[in-house]
CSV table of C-alpha atoms in Angstrom, one decimal:
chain,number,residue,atom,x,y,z
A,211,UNK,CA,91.7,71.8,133.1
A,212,UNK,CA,95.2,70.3,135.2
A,213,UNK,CA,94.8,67.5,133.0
A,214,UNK,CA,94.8,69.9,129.7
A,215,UNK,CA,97.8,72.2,130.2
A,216,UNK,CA,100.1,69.4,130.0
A,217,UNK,CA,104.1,70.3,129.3
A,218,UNK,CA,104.1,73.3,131.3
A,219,UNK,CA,107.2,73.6,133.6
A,220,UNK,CA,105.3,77.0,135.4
A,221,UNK,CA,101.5,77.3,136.2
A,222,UNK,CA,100.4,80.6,137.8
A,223,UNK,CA,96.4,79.5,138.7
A,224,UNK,CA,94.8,82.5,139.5
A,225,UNK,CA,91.8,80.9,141.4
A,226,UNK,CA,88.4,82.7,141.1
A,227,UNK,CA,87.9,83.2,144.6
A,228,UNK,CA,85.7,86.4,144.0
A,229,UNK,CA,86.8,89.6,145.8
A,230,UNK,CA,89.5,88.5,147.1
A,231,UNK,CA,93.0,86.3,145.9
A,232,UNK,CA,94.6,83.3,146.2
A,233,UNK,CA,97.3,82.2,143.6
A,234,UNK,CA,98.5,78.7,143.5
A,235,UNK,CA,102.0,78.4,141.7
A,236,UNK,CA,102.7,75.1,140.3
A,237,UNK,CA,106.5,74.3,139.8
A,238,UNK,CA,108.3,71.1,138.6
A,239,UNK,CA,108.8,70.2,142.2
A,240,UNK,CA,106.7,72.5,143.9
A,241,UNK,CA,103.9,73.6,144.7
A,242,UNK,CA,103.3,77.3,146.3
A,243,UNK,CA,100.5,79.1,147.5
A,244,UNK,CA,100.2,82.7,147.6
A,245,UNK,CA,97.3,83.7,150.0
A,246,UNK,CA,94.6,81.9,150.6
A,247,UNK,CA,91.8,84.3,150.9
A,248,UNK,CA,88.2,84.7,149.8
A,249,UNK,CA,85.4,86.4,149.4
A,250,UNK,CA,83.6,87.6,152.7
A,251,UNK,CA,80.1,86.9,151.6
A,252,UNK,CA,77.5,85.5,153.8
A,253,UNK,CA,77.1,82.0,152.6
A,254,UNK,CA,80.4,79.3,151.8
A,255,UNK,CA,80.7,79.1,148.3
A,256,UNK,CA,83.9,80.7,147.5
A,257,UNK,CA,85.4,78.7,150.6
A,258,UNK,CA,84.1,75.3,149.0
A,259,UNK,CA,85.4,77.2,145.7
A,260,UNK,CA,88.8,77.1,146.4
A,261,UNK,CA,89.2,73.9,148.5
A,262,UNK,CA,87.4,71.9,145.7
A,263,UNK,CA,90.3,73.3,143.6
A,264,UNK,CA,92.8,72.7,145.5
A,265,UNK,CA,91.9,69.2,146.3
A,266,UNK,CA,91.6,68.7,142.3
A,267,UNK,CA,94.4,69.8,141.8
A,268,UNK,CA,96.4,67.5,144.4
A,269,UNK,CA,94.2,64.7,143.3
A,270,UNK,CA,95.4,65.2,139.5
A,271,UNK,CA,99.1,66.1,140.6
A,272,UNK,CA,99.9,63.1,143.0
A,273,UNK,CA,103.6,64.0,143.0
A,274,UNK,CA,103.2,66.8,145.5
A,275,UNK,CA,101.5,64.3,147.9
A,276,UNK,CA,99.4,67.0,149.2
A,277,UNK,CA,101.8,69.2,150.2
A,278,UNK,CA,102.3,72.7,149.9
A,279,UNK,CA,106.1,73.3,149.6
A,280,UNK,CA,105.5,76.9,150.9
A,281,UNK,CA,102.3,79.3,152.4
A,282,UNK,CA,103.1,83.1,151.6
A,283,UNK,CA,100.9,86.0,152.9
A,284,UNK,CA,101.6,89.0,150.8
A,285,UNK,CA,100.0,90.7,153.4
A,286,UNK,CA,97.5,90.9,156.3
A,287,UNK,CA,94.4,91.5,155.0
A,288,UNK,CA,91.3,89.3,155.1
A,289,UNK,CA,90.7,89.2,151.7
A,290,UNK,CA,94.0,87.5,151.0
A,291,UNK,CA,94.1,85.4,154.5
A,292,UNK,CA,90.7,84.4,155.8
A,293,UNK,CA,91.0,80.5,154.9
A,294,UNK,CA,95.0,79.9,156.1
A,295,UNK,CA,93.9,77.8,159.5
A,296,UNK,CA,92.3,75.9,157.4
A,297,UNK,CA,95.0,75.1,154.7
A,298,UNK,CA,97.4,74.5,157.3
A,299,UNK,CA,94.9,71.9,158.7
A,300,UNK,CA,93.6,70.3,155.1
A,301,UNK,CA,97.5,69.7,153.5
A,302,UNK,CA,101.2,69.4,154.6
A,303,UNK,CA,102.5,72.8,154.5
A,304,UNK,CA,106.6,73.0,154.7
A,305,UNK,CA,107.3,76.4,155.0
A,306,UNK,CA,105.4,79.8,155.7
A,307,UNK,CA,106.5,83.5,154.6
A,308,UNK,CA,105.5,86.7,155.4
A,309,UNK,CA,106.1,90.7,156.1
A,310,UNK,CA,106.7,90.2,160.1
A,311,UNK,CA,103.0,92.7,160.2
A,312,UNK,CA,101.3,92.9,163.4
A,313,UNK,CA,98.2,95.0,162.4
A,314,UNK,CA,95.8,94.3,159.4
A,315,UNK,CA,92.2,93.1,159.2
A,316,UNK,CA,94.0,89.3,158.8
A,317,UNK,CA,96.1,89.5,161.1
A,318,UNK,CA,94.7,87.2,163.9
A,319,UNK,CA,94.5,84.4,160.5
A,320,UNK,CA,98.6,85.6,160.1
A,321,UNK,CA,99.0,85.2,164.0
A,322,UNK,CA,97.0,81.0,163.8
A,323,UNK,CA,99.0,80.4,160.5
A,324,UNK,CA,102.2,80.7,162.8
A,325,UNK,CA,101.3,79.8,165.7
A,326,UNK,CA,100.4,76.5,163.8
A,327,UNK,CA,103.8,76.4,162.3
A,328,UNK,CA,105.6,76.6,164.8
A,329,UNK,CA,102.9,73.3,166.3
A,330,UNK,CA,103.5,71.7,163.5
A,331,UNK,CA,107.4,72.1,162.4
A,332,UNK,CA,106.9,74.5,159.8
A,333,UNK,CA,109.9,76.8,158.6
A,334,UNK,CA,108.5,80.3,159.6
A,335,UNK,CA,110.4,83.4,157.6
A,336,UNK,CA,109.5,87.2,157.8
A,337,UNK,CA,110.8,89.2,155.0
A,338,UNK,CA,111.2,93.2,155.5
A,339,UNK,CA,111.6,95.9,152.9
A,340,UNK,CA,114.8,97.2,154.6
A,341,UNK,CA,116.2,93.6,153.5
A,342,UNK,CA,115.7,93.6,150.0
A,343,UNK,CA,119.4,94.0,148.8
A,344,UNK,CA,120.7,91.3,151.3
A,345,UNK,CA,121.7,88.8,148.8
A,346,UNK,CA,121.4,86.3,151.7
A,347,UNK,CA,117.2,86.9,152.4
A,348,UNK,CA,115.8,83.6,151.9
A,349,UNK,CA,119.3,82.1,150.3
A,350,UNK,CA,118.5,78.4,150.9
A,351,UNK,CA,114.9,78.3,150.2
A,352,UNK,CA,115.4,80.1,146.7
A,353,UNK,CA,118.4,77.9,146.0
A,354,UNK,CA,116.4,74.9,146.8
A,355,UNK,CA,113.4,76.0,144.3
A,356,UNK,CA,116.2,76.9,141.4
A,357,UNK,CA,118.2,73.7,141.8
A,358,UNK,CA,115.2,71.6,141.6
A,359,UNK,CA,112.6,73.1,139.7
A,360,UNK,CA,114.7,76.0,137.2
A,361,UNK,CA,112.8,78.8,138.8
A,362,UNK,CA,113.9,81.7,140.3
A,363,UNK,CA,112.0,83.8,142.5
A,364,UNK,CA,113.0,87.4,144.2
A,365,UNK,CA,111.5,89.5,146.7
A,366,UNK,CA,111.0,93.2,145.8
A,367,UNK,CA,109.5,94.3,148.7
A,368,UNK,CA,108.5,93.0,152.0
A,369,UNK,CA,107.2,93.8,155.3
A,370,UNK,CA,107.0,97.7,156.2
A,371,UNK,CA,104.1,99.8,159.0
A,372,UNK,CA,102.3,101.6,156.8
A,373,UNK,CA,98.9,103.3,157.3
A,374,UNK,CA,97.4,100.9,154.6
A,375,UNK,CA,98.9,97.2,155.0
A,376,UNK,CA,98.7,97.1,151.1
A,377,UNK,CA,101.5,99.1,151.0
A,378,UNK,CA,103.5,96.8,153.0
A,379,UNK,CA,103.0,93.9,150.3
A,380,UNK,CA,104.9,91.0,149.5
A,381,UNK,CA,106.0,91.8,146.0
A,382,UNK,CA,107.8,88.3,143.8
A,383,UNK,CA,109.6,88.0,140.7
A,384,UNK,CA,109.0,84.4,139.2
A,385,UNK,CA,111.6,83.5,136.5
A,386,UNK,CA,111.4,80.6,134.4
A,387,UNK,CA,112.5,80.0,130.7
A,388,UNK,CA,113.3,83.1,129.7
A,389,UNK,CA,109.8,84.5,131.0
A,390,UNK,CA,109.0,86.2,133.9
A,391,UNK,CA,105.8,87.1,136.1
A,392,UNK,CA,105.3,89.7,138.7
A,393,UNK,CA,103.1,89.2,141.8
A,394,UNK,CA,102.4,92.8,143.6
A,395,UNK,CA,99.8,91.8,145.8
A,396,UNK,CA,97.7,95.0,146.9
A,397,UNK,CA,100.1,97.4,146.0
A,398,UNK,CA,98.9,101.4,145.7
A,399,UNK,CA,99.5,104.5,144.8
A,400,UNK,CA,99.9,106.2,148.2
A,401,UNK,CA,99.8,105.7,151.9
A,402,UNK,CA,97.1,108.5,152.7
A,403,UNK,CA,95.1,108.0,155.7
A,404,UNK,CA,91.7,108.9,155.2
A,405,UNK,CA,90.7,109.5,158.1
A,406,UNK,CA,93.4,112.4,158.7
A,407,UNK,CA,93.5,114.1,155.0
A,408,UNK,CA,97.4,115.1,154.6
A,409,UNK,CA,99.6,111.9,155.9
A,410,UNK,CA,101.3,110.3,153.7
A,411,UNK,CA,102.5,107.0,155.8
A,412,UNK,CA,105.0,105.2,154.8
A,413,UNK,CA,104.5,105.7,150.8
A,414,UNK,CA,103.4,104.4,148.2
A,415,UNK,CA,104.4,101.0,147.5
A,416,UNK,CA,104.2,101.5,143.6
A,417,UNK,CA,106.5,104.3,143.8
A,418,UNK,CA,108.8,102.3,145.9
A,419,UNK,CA,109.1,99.5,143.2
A,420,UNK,CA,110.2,102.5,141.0
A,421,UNK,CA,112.8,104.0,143.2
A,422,UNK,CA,116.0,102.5,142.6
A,423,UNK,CA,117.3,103.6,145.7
A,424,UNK,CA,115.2,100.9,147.4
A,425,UNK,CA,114.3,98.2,145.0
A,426,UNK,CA,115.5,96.6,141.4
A,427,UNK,CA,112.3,99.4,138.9
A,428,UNK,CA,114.9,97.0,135.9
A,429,UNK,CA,113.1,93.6,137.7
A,430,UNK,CA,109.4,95.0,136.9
A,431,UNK,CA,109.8,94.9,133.3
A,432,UNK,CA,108.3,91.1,132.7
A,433,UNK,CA,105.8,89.3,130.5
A,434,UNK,CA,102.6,88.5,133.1
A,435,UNK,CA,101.6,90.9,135.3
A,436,UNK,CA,99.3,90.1,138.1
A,437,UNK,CA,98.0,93.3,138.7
A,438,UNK,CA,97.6,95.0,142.7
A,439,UNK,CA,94.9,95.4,144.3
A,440,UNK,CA,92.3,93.7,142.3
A,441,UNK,CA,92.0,96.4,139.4
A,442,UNK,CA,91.9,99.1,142.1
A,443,UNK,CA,92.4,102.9,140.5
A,444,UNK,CA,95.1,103.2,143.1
A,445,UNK,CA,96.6,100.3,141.8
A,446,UNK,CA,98.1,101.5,139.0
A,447,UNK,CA,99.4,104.5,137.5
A,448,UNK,CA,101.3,105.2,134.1
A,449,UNK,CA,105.0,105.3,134.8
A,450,UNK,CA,104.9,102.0,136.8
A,451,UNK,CA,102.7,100.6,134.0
A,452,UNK,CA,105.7,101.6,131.5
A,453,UNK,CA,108.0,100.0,134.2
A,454,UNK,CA,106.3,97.0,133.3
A,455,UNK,CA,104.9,96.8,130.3
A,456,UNK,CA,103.5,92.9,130.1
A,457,UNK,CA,102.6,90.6,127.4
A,458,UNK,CA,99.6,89.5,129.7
A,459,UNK,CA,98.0,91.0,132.6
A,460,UNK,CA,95.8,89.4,134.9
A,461,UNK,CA,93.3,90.7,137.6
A,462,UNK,CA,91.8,89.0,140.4
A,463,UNK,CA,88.2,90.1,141.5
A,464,UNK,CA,84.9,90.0,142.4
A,465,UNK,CA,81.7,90.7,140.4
A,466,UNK,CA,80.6,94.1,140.3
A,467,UNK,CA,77.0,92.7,139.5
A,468,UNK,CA,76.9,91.4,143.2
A,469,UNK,CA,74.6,93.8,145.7
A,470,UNK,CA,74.2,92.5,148.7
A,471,UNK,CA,76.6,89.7,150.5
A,472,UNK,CA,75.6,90.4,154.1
A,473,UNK,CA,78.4,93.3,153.9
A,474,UNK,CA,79.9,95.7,151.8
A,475,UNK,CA,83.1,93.4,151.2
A,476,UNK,CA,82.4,93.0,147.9
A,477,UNK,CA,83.6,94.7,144.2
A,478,UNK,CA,80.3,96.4,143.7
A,479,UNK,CA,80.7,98.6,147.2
A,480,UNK,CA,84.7,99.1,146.1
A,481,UNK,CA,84.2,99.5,142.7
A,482,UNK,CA,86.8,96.4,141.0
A,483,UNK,CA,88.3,96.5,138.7
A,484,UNK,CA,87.8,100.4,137.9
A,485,UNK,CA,88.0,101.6,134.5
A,486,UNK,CA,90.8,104.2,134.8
A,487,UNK,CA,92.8,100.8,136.2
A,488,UNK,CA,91.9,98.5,133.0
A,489,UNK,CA,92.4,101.6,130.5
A,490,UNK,CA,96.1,102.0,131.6
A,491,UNK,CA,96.5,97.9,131.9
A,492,UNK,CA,95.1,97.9,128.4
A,493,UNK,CA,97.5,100.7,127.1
A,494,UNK,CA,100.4,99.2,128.3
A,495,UNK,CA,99.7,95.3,127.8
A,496,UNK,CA,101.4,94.2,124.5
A,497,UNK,CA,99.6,90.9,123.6
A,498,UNK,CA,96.0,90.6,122.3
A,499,UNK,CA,93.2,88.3,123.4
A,500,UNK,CA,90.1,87.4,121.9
A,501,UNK,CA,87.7,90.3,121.6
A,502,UNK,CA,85.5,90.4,124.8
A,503,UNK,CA,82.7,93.2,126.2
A,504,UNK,CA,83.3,93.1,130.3
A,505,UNK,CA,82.1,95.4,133.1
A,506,UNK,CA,84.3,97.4,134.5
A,507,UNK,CA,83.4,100.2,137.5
A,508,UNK,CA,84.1,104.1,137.4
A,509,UNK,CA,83.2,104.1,141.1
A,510,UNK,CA,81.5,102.3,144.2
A,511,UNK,CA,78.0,101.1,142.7
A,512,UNK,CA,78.8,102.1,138.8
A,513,UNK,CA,79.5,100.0,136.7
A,514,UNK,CA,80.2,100.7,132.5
A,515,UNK,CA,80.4,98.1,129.4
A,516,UNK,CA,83.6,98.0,127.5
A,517,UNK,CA,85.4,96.1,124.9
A,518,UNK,CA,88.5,94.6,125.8
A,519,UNK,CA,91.2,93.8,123.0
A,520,UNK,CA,94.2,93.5,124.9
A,521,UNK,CA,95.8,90.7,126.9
A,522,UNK,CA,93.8,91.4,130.2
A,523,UNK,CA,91.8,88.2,131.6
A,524,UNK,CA,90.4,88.7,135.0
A,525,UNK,CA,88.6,85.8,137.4
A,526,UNK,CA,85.2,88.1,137.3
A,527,UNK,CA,84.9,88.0,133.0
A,528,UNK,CA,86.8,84.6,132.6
A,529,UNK,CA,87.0,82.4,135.9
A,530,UNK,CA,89.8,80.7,137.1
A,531,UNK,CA,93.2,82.0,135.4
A,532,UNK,CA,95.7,79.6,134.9
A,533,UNK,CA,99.1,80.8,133.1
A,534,UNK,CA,101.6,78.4,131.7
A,535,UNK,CA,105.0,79.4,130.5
A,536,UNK,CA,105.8,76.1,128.7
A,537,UNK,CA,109.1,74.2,128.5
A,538,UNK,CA,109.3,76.3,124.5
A,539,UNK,CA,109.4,79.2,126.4
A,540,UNK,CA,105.5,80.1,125.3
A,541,UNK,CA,103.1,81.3,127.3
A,542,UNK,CA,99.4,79.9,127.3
A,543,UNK,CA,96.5,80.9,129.2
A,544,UNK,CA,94.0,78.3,130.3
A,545,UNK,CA,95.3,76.2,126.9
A,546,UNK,CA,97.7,73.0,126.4
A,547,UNK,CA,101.2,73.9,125.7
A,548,UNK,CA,102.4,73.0,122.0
């Protein structure tokens, strides 16, 4: 697959890691890892999944000498952390990012991750919501990525204490050539508790993207969409999804054919991707893909056929994801650049 996509400036790999994420973003000069979680099932295969990748991927790109230019934990859940001791102690890492949280089921992986950095010499940054607009967040390390690699990358949100750490996401704008991508990690609708019916928290992190008050809603119109929280119902809703409106959308998620892991940690017990999430990705997605029947969920344990037209690949109906936005300014998904 590396050795296919060849001419490709900007690589989003989307890595099936099951229900769970980890995004590996390959620049000219860098290479960038956006969690590093994976599915908590009760054997190792998504673990050996992802480092087999990974190690492909080093081993077919020698120029990055093993070295991850930069670790970023869109937030502290397991499902996006669970294997960051162990890609601290597998490659180089150079610098690690995250939202400053202190709670979260990841959090004691957030809490090795640094404490490892700061072992090891790695540049630690927190990044908080309340310092979007500070043209100085992160000046040196974004000016290091655009002067050597053409890229451009923004933070739209950042760390805030919310009653649902998915709401505190780390949300990215990647620009290169003209195209742009959008990571949102698990962002939602609302910040509800459930276990006290009528908080709200700290809000929904969707409608923060929106508000301009508090973020750049102009930055979330871009061509590939990497959609929050795994095809989640909250995940989505229709005036963000016109904010947006994406050439491509991806989803990253487990099978909702899985029924027993050892726990309920899986997309058949949360019911990923959901329909109502896929129907407004689907109405809002602009480019076509071939025609494809998938299973999508209506709810925990139910699961429904459809026909997918659209520009929507996820890891559970088509694997690993990779995106390239090629030096023409194309973008290709899991195909050589021409």
């Amino acid at each position: 697959l590396f050795s296919n996509i060849a001419q490709a400036e900007l690589r989003m790999h989307v890595i099936d890691v099951g229900q769970a994420e980890a995004i590996l973003l390959e620049l000219n000069q860098q290479a960038i890892l956006v969690d590093a979680g994976t599915e908590d099932t009760d054997d190792d295969r998504y673990e050996k999944k992802l480092f087999e990748y990974l190690d492909a991927f080093f081993a077919s790109n020698t120029k990055f000498e093993n070295t991850l230019h930069s670790v970023i934990v869109s937030h502290p859940h397991k499902d996006h952390t669970k294997n960051l001791e162990a890609i601290f102690n597998r490659y180089t890492v150079n610098n690690l990012i995250d939202g400053g949280d202190e709670t979260g089921s990841g959090i004691r992986d957030v809490r090795k991750a640094r404490k490892l950095a700061a072992e090891k010499g790695v540049k630690y940054y927190s990044i908080f919501a309340n310092e979007i607009k500070r043209r100085t967040l992160l000046k040196e390390w974004r000016t290091e990525i655009k002067d050597t690699s053409d890229v451009n990358i923004r933070f739209l949100s950042g760390g805030r204490i919310c009653n649902d750490e998915n709401n505190a996401s780390l949300v990215m704008r990647i620009d290169y050539k003209k195209k742009s991508l959008l990571l949102v990690g698990d962002a939602e609708e609302d910040d509800l508790d459930r276990n006290h019916p009528g908080t709200v928290g700290c809000g929904g992190l969707l409608y923060r993207l929106v508000n301009p008050s508090v973020s750049y809603p102009k930055l979330l119109n871009v061509d590939v969409f990497k959609a929050g929280h795994h095809g989640a119902k909250n995940g989505t809703f229709d005036y963000f999804m016109r904010s947006v409106t994406p050439q491509y959308t991806v989803i990253s998620a487990g099978s909702p054919e899985t029924r027993s892991t050892g726990n309920n940690f899986h997309a058949w017990f949360f019911g990923h991707p959901n329909e109502k999430a896929v129907a407004a990705f689907e109405k809002y997605t602009i480019a076509e893909r071939p025609e494809k029947t998938v299973l999508t969920m209506t709810g925990p344990k139910k699961t429904m056929e459809r026909q997918i037209k659209k520009a929507i690949y996820s890891t559970v109906w088509d694997g690993d994801v990779v995106v390239s936005i090629c030096n023409n300014s194309k973008i290709q998904i899991n195909t050589e650049c021409n």
